[in-house]
Amino acid sequence: MRTVYKKKAPCQLKRPARQANISPDVFQRALDDIRNKVKSVRQAAADYNSPKSTLFGYVKSKRVPGNQTYSSKFVSRQLFTDCEEKALAEYLITAANMHYGLNINQVKELAYNYAVANSKKVPDNWWVNGRASKDWLKGFLQSLIQPLFTILMKLGFKQFTDQAKLLQRKAENKSDALRLAKKEKRSSFVQLLMQ
């Protein structure tokens, strides 16, 4: 009898629930309406598009929201500051531009050494392995993603296809289209890169 092995699913951390981004003045108005008994907690949550449990917590604890900040609380688990992450990213880009790109393990070791040099409190598995974890690297790389390049590529592709359609309309048959394409000295995509 043959043994069948099941493949394990890849390890992925469960992401926390999305935090509502509410401006502090809107949040303050909602709390004022609740405290002045103008609206109930549910009505204020619906009207101001804010989570009712958060509003209820502030009302119940009688906290003064003027002294509070309403920013994300996930910064407390952030290992590097934004400035340090930016410096690390700039170093990696500079190394890649000098044709000395680092592989994944070297980037993890660099992050570990950078954290130790800056006296950061690192997780235990970093100490054991002597490098950063996969999860940190994944989060770090995702924080660096900028959608600008994708938008530019879509724009270039759209201009290229528009130019191709224009050439097809000018030509009656395929041979004329090829002749016209060779006549054009630069395609629209090359012109986009030259600008």
PDB file of C-alpha atoms in Angstrom:
ATOM      1  CA  MET A   1       0.000   0.000   0.000  1.00  0.00           C
ATOM      2  CA  ARG A   2       1.307   3.396  -0.984  1.00  0.00           C
ATOM      3  CA  THR A   3       1.622   6.205   1.530  1.00  0.00           C
ATOM      4  CA  VAL A   4       0.176   9.519   0.476  1.00  0.00           C
ATOM      5  CA  TYR A   5       1.740  12.614   1.973  1.00  0.00           C
ATOM      6  CA  LYS A   6      -0.276  15.759   2.262  1.00  0.00           C
ATOM      7  CA  LYS A   7       1.405  19.035   1.465  1.00  0.00           C
ATOM      8  CA  LYS A   8       1.379  21.568   4.242  1.00  0.00           C
ATOM      9  CA  ALA A   9       0.008  25.005   3.575  1.00  0.00           C
ATOM     10  CA  PRO A  10       2.599  27.782   3.611  1.00  0.00           C
ATOM     11  CA  CYS A  11       2.991  29.565   6.918  1.00  0.00           C
ATOM     12  CA  GLN A  12       1.229  32.895   6.921  1.00  0.00           C
ATOM     13  CA  LEU A  13       0.499  35.049   9.894  1.00  0.00           C
ATOM     14  CA  LYS A  14      -3.077  36.107  10.371  1.00  0.00           C
ATOM     15  CA  ARG A  15      -3.283  39.832   9.845  1.00  0.00           C
ATOM     16  CA  PRO A  16      -4.956  41.889  12.541  1.00  0.00           C
ATOM     17  CA  ALA A  17      -8.283  43.506  11.810  1.00  0.00           C
ATOM     18  CA  ARG A  18      -8.033  46.755   9.897  1.00  0.00           C
ATOM     19  CA  GLN A  19      -8.039  49.811  12.102  1.00  0.00           C
ATOM     20  CA  ALA A  20     -10.463  52.545  11.159  1.00  0.00           C
ATOM     21  CA  ASN A  21      -8.709  55.736  10.089  1.00  0.00           C
ATOM     22  CA  ILE A  22     -10.721  58.488  11.710  1.00  0.00           C
ATOM     23  CA  SER A  23      -9.518  62.041  11.975  1.00  0.00           C
ATOM     24  CA  PRO A  24      -9.215  63.258  15.584  1.00  0.00           C
ATOM     25  CA  ASP A  25     -11.674  66.128  15.109  1.00  0.00           C
ATOM     26  CA  VAL A  26     -14.405  63.793  13.782  1.00  0.00           C
ATOM     27  CA  PHE A  27     -13.745  61.410  16.658  1.00  0.00           C
ATOM     28  CA  GLN A  28     -13.933  64.305  19.120  1.00  0.00           C
ATOM     29  CA  ARG A  29     -17.270  65.464  17.664  1.00  0.00           C
ATOM     30  CA  ALA A  30     -18.678  61.944  18.013  1.00  0.00           C
ATOM     31  CA  LEU A  31     -17.589  61.785  21.651  1.00  0.00           C
ATOM     32  CA  ASP A  32     -19.047  65.237  22.350  1.00  0.00           C
ATOM     33  CA  ASP A  33     -22.402  64.192  20.876  1.00  0.00           C
ATOM     34  CA  ILE A  34     -22.452  61.083  23.063  1.00  0.00           C
ATOM     35  CA  ARG A  35     -21.426  62.907  26.246  1.00  0.00           C
ATOM     36  CA  ASN A  36     -23.960  65.701  25.647  1.00  0.00           C
ATOM     37  CA  LYS A  37     -26.647  63.027  25.125  1.00  0.00           C
ATOM     38  CA  VAL A  38     -27.390  64.291  21.608  1.00  0.00           C
ATOM     39  CA  LYS A  39     -26.853  60.817  20.128  1.00  0.00           C
ATOM     40  CA  SER A  40     -26.455  57.289  21.366  1.00  0.00           C
ATOM     41  CA  VAL A  41     -23.213  55.396  20.866  1.00  0.00           C
ATOM     42  CA  ARG A  42     -24.660  53.409  17.954  1.00  0.00           C
ATOM     43  CA  GLN A  43     -26.097  56.487  16.257  1.00  0.00           C
ATOM     44  CA  ALA A  44     -22.810  58.378  16.612  1.00  0.00           C
ATOM     45  CA  ALA A  45     -20.863  55.374  15.299  1.00  0.00           C
ATOM     46  CA  ALA A  46     -23.144  55.154  12.264  1.00  0.00           C
ATOM     47  CA  ASP A  47     -23.176  58.912  11.599  1.00  0.00           C
ATOM     48  CA  TYR A  48     -19.430  59.470  11.997  1.00  0.00           C
ATOM     49  CA  ASN A  49     -18.394  56.117  10.480  1.00  0.00           C
ATOM     50  CA  SER A  50     -16.366  55.086  13.517  1.00  0.00           C
ATOM     51  CA  PRO A  51     -16.259  51.813  15.473  1.00  0.00           C
ATOM     52  CA  LYS A  52     -18.868  51.746  18.219  1.00  0.00           C
ATOM     53  CA  SER A  53     -16.697  49.650  20.530  1.00  0.00           C
ATOM     54  CA  THR A  54     -13.959  52.289  20.479  1.00  0.00           C
ATOM     55  CA  LEU A  55     -16.443  55.072  21.138  1.00  0.00           C
ATOM     56  CA  PHE A  56     -18.047  53.049  23.923  1.00  0.00           C
ATOM     57  CA  GLY A  57     -14.639  52.421  25.510  1.00  0.00           C
ATOM     58  CA  TYR A  58     -13.826  56.126  25.574  1.00  0.00           C
ATOM     59  CA  VAL A  59     -17.239  57.010  27.021  1.00  0.00           C
ATOM     60  CA  LYS A  60     -17.128  54.259  29.644  1.00  0.00           C
ATOM     61  CA  SER A  61     -13.637  55.080  30.881  1.00  0.00           C
ATOM     62  CA  LYS A  62     -14.418  58.823  30.850  1.00  0.00           C
ATOM     63  CA  ARG A  63     -11.097  59.563  29.223  1.00  0.00           C
ATOM     64  CA  VAL A  64     -10.417  63.077  28.086  1.00  0.00           C
ATOM     65  CA  PRO A  65      -9.747  62.773  24.361  1.00  0.00           C
ATOM     66  CA  GLY A  66      -7.956  66.128  24.175  1.00  0.00           C
ATOM     67  CA  ASN A  67      -4.847  64.523  25.647  1.00  0.00           C
ATOM     68  CA  GLN A  68      -5.157  61.361  23.591  1.00  0.00           C
ATOM     69  CA  THR A  69      -3.693  60.566  20.224  1.00  0.00           C
ATOM     70  CA  TYR A  70      -5.767  58.514  17.815  1.00  0.00           C
ATOM     71  CA  SER A  71      -2.898  57.051  15.819  1.00  0.00           C
ATOM     72  CA  SER A  72      -2.280  53.398  15.099  1.00  0.00           C
ATOM     73  CA  LYS A  73      -1.101  51.293  18.013  1.00  0.00           C
ATOM     74  CA  PHE A  74       0.957  48.921  15.858  1.00  0.00           C
ATOM     75  CA  VAL A  75       3.955  51.251  16.019  1.00  0.00           C
ATOM     76  CA  SER A  76       4.726  49.831  19.466  1.00  0.00           C
ATOM     77  CA  ARG A  77       5.833  46.536  17.889  1.00  0.00           C
ATOM     78  CA  GLN A  78       7.912  48.238  15.216  1.00  0.00           C
ATOM     79  CA  LEU A  79      11.586  47.363  15.628  1.00  0.00           C
ATOM     80  CA  PHE A  80      13.178  50.165  13.611  1.00  0.00           C
ATOM     81  CA  THR A  81      11.983  53.730  13.365  1.00  0.00           C
ATOM     82  CA  ASP A  82      10.912  55.056   9.974  1.00  0.00           C
ATOM     83  CA  CYS A  83      14.209  56.924   9.659  1.00  0.00           C
ATOM     84  CA  GLU A  84      16.226  53.775  10.407  1.00  0.00           C
ATOM     85  CA  GLU A  85      14.191  51.709   7.944  1.00  0.00           C
ATOM     86  CA  LYS A  86      14.752  54.371   5.301  1.00  0.00           C
ATOM     87  CA  ALA A  87      18.516  54.341   5.984  1.00  0.00           C
ATOM     88  CA  LEU A  88      18.562  50.545   5.711  1.00  0.00           C
ATOM     89  CA  ALA A  89      16.635  50.663   2.432  1.00  0.00           C
ATOM     90  CA  GLU A  90      18.964  53.344   1.022  1.00  0.00           C
ATOM     91  CA  TYR A  91      21.979  51.206   1.937  1.00  0.00           C
ATOM     92  CA  LEU A  92      20.492  48.190   0.151  1.00  0.00           C
ATOM     93  CA  ILE A  93      19.742  50.294  -2.946  1.00  0.00           C
ATOM     94  CA  THR A  94      23.256  51.775  -2.933  1.00  0.00           C
ATOM     95  CA  ALA A  95      24.786  48.301  -2.632  1.00  0.00           C
ATOM     96  CA  ALA A  96      22.641  47.053  -5.521  1.00  0.00           C
ATOM     97  CA  ASN A  97      23.614  50.049  -7.684  1.00  0.00           C
ATOM     98  CA  MET A  98      27.304  49.261  -7.067  1.00  0.00           C
ATOM     99  CA  HIS A  99      26.602  45.708  -8.340  1.00  0.00           C
ATOM    100  CA  TYR A 100      26.996  44.281  -4.860  1.00  0.00           C
ATOM    101  CA  GLY A 101      23.437  43.178  -4.241  1.00  0.00           C
ATOM    102  CA  LEU A 102      22.809  41.238  -1.062  1.00  0.00           C
ATOM    103  CA  ASN A 103      20.893  37.985  -1.009  1.00  0.00           C
ATOM    104  CA  ILE A 104      18.039  37.313   1.416  1.00  0.00           C
ATOM    105  CA  ASN A 105      20.185  35.807   4.168  1.00  0.00           C
ATOM    106  CA  GLN A 106      22.677  38.667   3.979  1.00  0.00           C
ATOM    107  CA  VAL A 107      19.836  41.207   4.277  1.00  0.00           C
ATOM    108  CA  LYS A 108      18.528  39.379   7.360  1.00  0.00           C
ATOM    109  CA  GLU A 109      22.005  39.347   8.921  1.00  0.00           C
ATOM    110  CA  LEU A 110      22.446  43.032   8.094  1.00  0.00           C
ATOM    111  CA  ALA A 111      19.141  43.867   9.804  1.00  0.00           C
ATOM    112  CA  TYR A 112      20.146  41.846  12.865  1.00  0.00           C
ATOM    113  CA  ASN A 113      23.559  43.534  13.097  1.00  0.00           C
ATOM    114  CA  TYR A 114      21.959  46.949  12.573  1.00  0.00           C
ATOM    115  CA  ALA A 115      19.489  46.274  15.392  1.00  0.00           C
ATOM    116  CA  VAL A 116      22.228  45.087  17.751  1.00  0.00           C
ATOM    117  CA  ALA A 117      24.440  48.078  16.890  1.00  0.00           C
ATOM    118  CA  ASN A 118      21.545  50.445  17.677  1.00  0.00           C
ATOM    119  CA  SER A 119      20.770  48.592  20.948  1.00  0.00           C
ATOM    120  CA  LYS A 120      17.286  47.596  19.830  1.00  0.00           C
ATOM    121  CA  LYS A 121      15.248  44.997  21.668  1.00  0.00           C
ATOM    122  CA  VAL A 122      15.142  42.130  19.178  1.00  0.00           C
ATOM    123  CA  PRO A 123      12.985  38.981  19.336  1.00  0.00           C
ATOM    124  CA  ASP A 124      14.493  35.817  20.797  1.00  0.00           C
ATOM    125  CA  ASN A 125      14.586  33.952  17.488  1.00  0.00           C
ATOM    126  CA  TRP A 126      16.829  36.716  16.090  1.00  0.00           C
ATOM    127  CA  TRP A 127      19.360  36.024  18.862  1.00  0.00           C
ATOM    128  CA  VAL A 128      19.226  32.270  18.279  1.00  0.00           C
ATOM    129  CA  ASN A 129      19.585  32.449  14.481  1.00  0.00           C
ATOM    130  CA  GLY A 130      21.830  35.506  14.339  1.00  0.00           C
ATOM    131  CA  ARG A 131      19.594  37.126  11.740  1.00  0.00           C
ATOM    132  CA  ALA A 132      16.149  38.617  11.225  1.00  0.00           C
ATOM    133  CA  SER A 133      13.085  36.460  10.657  1.00  0.00           C
ATOM    134  CA  LYS A 134      11.210  35.820   7.410  1.00  0.00           C
ATOM    135  CA  ASP A 135       8.230  37.742   8.741  1.00  0.00           C
ATOM    136  CA  TRP A 136      10.305  40.855   9.411  1.00  0.00           C
ATOM    137  CA  LEU A 137      11.826  40.689   5.919  1.00  0.00           C
ATOM    138  CA  LYS A 138       8.407  40.254   4.316  1.00  0.00           C
ATOM    139  CA  GLY A 139       6.994  43.222   6.222  1.00  0.00           C
ATOM    140  CA  PHE A 140      10.062  45.341   5.455  1.00  0.00           C
ATOM    141  CA  LEU A 141       9.877  44.631   1.730  1.00  0.00           C
ATOM    142  CA  GLN A 142       6.131  45.279   1.643  1.00  0.00           C
ATOM    143  CA  SER A 143       6.642  48.630   3.342  1.00  0.00           C
ATOM    144  CA  LEU A 144       9.040  49.638   0.549  1.00  0.00           C
ATOM    145  CA  ILE A 145       6.661  48.899  -2.317  1.00  0.00           C
ATOM    146  CA  GLN A 146       5.727  52.004  -4.236  1.00  0.00           C
ATOM    147  CA  PRO A 147       2.975  51.675  -6.835  1.00  0.00           C
ATOM    148  CA  LEU A 148       4.383  54.537  -8.925  1.00  0.00           C
ATOM    149  CA  PHE A 149       6.465  52.232 -11.155  1.00  0.00           C
ATOM    150  CA  THR A 150       3.433  50.081 -11.978  1.00  0.00           C
ATOM    151  CA  ILE A 151       1.405  53.142 -12.901  1.00  0.00           C
ATOM    152  CA  LEU A 152       4.183  54.377 -15.188  1.00  0.00           C
ATOM    153  CA  MET A 153       4.428  50.976 -16.858  1.00  0.00           C
ATOM    154  CA  LYS A 154       0.661  50.918 -17.459  1.00  0.00           C
ATOM    155  CA  LEU A 155       0.859  54.429 -18.878  1.00  0.00           C
ATOM    156  CA  GLY A 156       3.716  53.441 -21.191  1.00  0.00           C
ATOM    157  CA  PHE A 157       1.880  50.324 -22.317  1.00  0.00           C
ATOM    158  CA  LYS A 158      -1.292  52.311 -22.984  1.00  0.00           C
ATOM    159  CA  GLN A 159       0.622  54.866 -25.071  1.00  0.00           C
ATOM    160  CA  PHE A 160       2.347  52.039 -26.949  1.00  0.00           C
ATOM    161  CA  THR A 161      -0.956  50.320 -27.762  1.00  0.00           C
ATOM    162  CA  ASP A 162      -2.514  53.638 -28.802  1.00  0.00           C
ATOM    163  CA  GLN A 163       0.398  54.217 -31.185  1.00  0.00           C
ATOM    164  CA  ALA A 164       0.052  50.675 -32.575  1.00  0.00           C
ATOM    165  CA  LYS A 165      -3.675  51.177 -33.181  1.00  0.00           C
ATOM    166  CA  LEU A 166      -2.941  54.460 -34.939  1.00  0.00           C
ATOM    167  CA  LEU A 167      -0.436  52.734 -37.227  1.00  0.00           C
ATOM    168  CA  GLN A 168      -2.955  49.998 -38.004  1.00  0.00           C
ATOM    169  CA  ARG A 169      -5.560  52.570 -38.948  1.00  0.00           C
ATOM    170  CA  LYS A 170      -3.105  54.349 -41.262  1.00  0.00           C
ATOM    171  CA  ALA A 171      -2.207  51.181 -43.107  1.00  0.00           C
ATOM    172  CA  GLU A 172      -4.600  49.249 -45.336  1.00  0.00           C
ATOM    173  CA  ASN A 173      -2.859  45.910 -44.996  1.00  0.00           C
ATOM    174  CA  LYS A 174      -0.074  44.271 -42.976  1.00  0.00           C
ATOM    175  CA  SER A 175       2.740  45.116 -45.361  1.00  0.00           C
ATOM    176  CA  ASP A 176       1.886  48.816 -45.231  1.00  0.00           C
ATOM    177  CA  ALA A 177       1.718  48.637 -41.426  1.00  0.00           C
ATOM    178  CA  LEU A 178       5.207  47.125 -41.226  1.00  0.00           C
ATOM    179  CA  ARG A 179       6.589  49.695 -43.641  1.00  0.00           C
ATOM    180  CA  LEU A 180       5.084  52.537 -41.597  1.00  0.00           C
ATOM    181  CA  ALA A 181       6.404  51.042 -38.347  1.00  0.00           C
ATOM    182  CA  LYS A 182       9.937  50.924 -39.766  1.00  0.00           C
ATOM    183  CA  LYS A 183       9.565  54.503 -40.959  1.00  0.00           C
ATOM    184  CA  GLU A 184       8.788  55.697 -37.462  1.00  0.00           C
ATOM    185  CA  LYS A 185      12.168  56.417 -35.912  1.00  0.00           C
ATOM    186  CA  ARG A 186      11.049  56.051 -32.299  1.00  0.00           C
ATOM    187  CA  SER A 187       8.102  54.297 -30.763  1.00  0.00           C
ATOM    188  CA  SER A 188       5.964  56.074 -28.209  1.00  0.00           C
ATOM    189  CA  PHE A 189       7.445  53.938 -25.438  1.00  0.00           C
ATOM    190  CA  VAL A 190      10.988  55.053 -26.266  1.00  0.00           C
ATOM    191  CA  GLN A 191       9.795  58.675 -26.425  1.00  0.00           C
ATOM    192  CA  LEU A 192       8.287  58.259 -22.967  1.00  0.00           C
ATOM    193  CA  LEU A 193      11.617  57.032 -21.614  1.00  0.00           C
ATOM    194  CA  MET A 194      13.513  59.875 -23.305  1.00  0.00           C
ATOM    195  CA  GLN A 195      11.394  62.574 -21.602  1.00  0.00           C
TER     196      GLN A 195
END
